[in-house]
C-alpha positions as a printed NumPy array, in Angstrom:
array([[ 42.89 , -22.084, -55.784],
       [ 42.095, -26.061, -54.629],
       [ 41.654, -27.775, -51.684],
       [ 40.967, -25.993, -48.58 ],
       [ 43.267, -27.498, -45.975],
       [ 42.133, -27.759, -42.315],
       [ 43.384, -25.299, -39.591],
       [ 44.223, -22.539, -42.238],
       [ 48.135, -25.044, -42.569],
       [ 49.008, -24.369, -46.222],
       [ 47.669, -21.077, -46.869],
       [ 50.028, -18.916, -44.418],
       [ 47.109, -17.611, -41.736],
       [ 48.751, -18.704, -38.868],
       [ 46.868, -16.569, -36.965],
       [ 43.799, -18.097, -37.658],
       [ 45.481, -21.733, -37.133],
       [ 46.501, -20.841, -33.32 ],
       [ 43.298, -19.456, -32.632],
       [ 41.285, -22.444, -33.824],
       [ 43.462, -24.831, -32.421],
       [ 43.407, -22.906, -28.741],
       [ 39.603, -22.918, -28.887],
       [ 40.092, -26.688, -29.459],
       [ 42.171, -27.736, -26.816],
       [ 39.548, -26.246, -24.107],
       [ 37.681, -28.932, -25.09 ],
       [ 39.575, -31.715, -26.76 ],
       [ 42.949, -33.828, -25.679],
       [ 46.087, -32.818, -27.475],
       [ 45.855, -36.01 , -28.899],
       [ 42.349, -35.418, -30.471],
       [ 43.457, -31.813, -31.942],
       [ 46.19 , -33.845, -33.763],
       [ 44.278, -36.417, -34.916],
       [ 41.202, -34.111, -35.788],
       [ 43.525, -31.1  , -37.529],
       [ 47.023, -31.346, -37.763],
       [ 47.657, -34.886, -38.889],
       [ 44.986, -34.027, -41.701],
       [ 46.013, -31.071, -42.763],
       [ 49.614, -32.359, -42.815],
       [ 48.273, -35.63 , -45.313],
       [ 46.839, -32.708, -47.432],
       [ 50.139, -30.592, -47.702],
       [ 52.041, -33.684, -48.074],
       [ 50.034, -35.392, -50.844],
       [ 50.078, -31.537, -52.81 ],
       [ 53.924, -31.243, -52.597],
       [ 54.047, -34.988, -53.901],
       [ 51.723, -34.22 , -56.927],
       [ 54.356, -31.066, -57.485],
       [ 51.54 , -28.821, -56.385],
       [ 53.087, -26.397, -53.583],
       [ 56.228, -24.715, -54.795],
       [ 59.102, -24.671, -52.283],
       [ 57.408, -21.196, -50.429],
       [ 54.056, -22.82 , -49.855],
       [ 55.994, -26.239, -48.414],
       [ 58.133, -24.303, -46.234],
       [ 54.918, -22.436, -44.882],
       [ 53.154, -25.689, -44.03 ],
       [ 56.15 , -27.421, -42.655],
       [ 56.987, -23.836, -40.582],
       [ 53.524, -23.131, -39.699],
       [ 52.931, -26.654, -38.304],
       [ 55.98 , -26.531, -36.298],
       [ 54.673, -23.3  , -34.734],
       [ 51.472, -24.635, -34.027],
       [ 53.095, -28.504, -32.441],
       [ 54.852, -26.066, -30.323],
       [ 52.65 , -23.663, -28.881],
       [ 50.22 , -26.413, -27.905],
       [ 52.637, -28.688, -26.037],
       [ 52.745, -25.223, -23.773],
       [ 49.499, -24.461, -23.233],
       [ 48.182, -28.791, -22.647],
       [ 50.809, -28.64 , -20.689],
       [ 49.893, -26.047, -18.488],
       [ 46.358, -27.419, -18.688],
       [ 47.322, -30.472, -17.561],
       [ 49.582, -29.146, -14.459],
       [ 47.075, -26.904, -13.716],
       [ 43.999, -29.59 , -13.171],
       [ 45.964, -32.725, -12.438],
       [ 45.169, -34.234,  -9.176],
       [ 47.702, -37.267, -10.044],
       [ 50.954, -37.263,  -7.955],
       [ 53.946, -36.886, -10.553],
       [ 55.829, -39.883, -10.873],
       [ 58.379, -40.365,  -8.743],
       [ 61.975, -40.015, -10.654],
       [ 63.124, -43.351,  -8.805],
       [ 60.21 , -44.97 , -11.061],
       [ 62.048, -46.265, -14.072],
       [ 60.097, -44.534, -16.961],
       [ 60.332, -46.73 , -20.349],
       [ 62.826, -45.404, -23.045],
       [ 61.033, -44.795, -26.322],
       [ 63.144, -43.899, -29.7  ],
       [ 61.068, -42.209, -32.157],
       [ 62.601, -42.198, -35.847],
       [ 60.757, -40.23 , -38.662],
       [ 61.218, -42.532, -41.58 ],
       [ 62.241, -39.953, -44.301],
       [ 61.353, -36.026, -44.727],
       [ 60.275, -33.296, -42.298],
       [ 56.638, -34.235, -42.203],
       [ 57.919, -38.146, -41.191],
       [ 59.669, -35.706, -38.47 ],
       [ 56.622, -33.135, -37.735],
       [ 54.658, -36.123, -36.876],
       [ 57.51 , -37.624, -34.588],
       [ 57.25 , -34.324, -32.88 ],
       [ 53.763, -35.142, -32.035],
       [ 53.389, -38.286, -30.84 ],
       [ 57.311, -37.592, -28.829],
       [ 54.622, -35.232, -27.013],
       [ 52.162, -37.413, -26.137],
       [ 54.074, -39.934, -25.251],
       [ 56.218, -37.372, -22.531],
       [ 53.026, -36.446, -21.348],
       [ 52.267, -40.15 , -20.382],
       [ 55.572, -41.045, -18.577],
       [ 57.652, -42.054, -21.921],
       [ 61.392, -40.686, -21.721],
       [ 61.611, -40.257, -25.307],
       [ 64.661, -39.951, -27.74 ],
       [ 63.05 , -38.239, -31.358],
       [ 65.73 , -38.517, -34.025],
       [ 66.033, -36.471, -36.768],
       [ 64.997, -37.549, -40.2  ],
       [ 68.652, -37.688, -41.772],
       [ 69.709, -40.054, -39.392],
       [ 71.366, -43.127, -41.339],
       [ 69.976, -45.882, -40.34 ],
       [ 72.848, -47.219, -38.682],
       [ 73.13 , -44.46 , -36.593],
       [ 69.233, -45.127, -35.225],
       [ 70.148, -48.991, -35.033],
       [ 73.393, -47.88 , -33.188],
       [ 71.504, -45.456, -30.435],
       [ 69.107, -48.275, -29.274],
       [ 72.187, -49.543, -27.442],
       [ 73.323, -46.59 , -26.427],
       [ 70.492, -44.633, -25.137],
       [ 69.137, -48.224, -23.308],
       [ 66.022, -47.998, -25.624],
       [ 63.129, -50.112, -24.565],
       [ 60.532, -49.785, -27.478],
       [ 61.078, -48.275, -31.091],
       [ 58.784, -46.483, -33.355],
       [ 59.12 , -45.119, -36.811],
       [ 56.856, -42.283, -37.799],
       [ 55.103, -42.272, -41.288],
       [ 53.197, -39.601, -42.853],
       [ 51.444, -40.187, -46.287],
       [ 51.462, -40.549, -49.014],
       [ 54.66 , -43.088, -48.746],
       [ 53.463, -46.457, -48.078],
       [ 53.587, -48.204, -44.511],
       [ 56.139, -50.847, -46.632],
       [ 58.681, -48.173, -46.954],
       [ 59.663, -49.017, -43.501],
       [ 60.721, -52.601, -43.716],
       [ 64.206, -51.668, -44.076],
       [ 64.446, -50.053, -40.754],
       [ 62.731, -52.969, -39.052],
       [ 65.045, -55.453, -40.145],
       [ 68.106, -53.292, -39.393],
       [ 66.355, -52.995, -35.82 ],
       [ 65.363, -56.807, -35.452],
       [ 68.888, -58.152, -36.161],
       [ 70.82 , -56.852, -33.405],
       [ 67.456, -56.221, -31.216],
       [ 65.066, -59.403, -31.838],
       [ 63.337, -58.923, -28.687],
       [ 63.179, -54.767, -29.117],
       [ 59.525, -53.921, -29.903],
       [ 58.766, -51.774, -32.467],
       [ 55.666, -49.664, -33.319],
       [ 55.188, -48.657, -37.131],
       [ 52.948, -45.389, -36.976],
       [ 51.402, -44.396, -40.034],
       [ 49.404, -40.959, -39.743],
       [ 46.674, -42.083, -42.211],
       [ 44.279, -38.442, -41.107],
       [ 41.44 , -39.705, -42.251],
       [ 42.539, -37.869, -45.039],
       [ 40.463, -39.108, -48.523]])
């Protein structure tokens, strides 16, 4: 049967998934239930489907199931966070700074851009998350037009962190003074 994956992702009990992951979040950030259980259990279904061990069902279920899951929790932190914040909002005449977040290749490069576009919404960021068949002209052309003040490309493994380079030097040329943030999602995963 193999590897057990964390928060039930990869074996289809969804069920099981949202309830862990709701029991988490009373007592760990969004950002820790990522970095604890989705991000992990992500690496896991990713590194299967590139050894050719998930058949196009069982990838669709982790891909689906995660989805689910990224949403549903951006609901309820959020209402956790509106419901015991005693920070004023930020004021909309604050300029907030314009993030683009580019998934470097598949749809777990883009479930993991879904995740940190959270985060970073939750702390101020106005964030623009492309979608993962965007050419990479047309991310190099939307820094200008969306006024984008910091880049970041999301990586999931198993591809390596080098697989990137491309999409920096597309960015650097036109943009030498554009900072950009290369996230890899290592997981912790072994």
């Amino acid at each position: 049967h193999g590897r057990v994956h964390p928060v039930g992702v990869g074996h289809g009990d969804v069920h099981e998934a949202r309830k862990l992951v709701r029991l988490r979040l009373k007592e760990e950030s969004l950002a820790e239930i990522y970095d604890r259980l989705l991000i992990p259990a992500l690496n896991y279904g990713e590194r299967d489907r590139h050894a050719g061990l998930l058949h196009e069902e069982q990838e669709e279920a982790v891909e689906e199931t995660a989805r689910e899951l990224i949403d549903e929790l951006a609901v309820v932190a959020g209402s956790h966070r509106s419901a015991g914040s005693d920070q004023p909002a930020v004021e909309a005449a604050t300029p907030r700074p314009r993030v683009l977040v580019a998934p470097l290749r598949d749809e777990a490069d883009e479930i993991s851009a879904q995740m940190l576009t959270q985060l970073l919404e939750a702390d101020q960021f106005e964030v623009e998350l492309a979608a993962n068949e965007s050419l990479t002209g047309e991310l190099v052309d939307s820094v200008a037009e969306l006024k984008i003040d910091i880049g970041v490309i999301s990586i999931l493994p198993p591809l390596p962190a080098r697989t990137s380079r491309l999409l920096c030097r597309r960015l650097r040329v036109p943009y030498p003074h554009l900072p950009i943030v290369v996230r890899y999602w290592g997981g912790g995963c072994p």
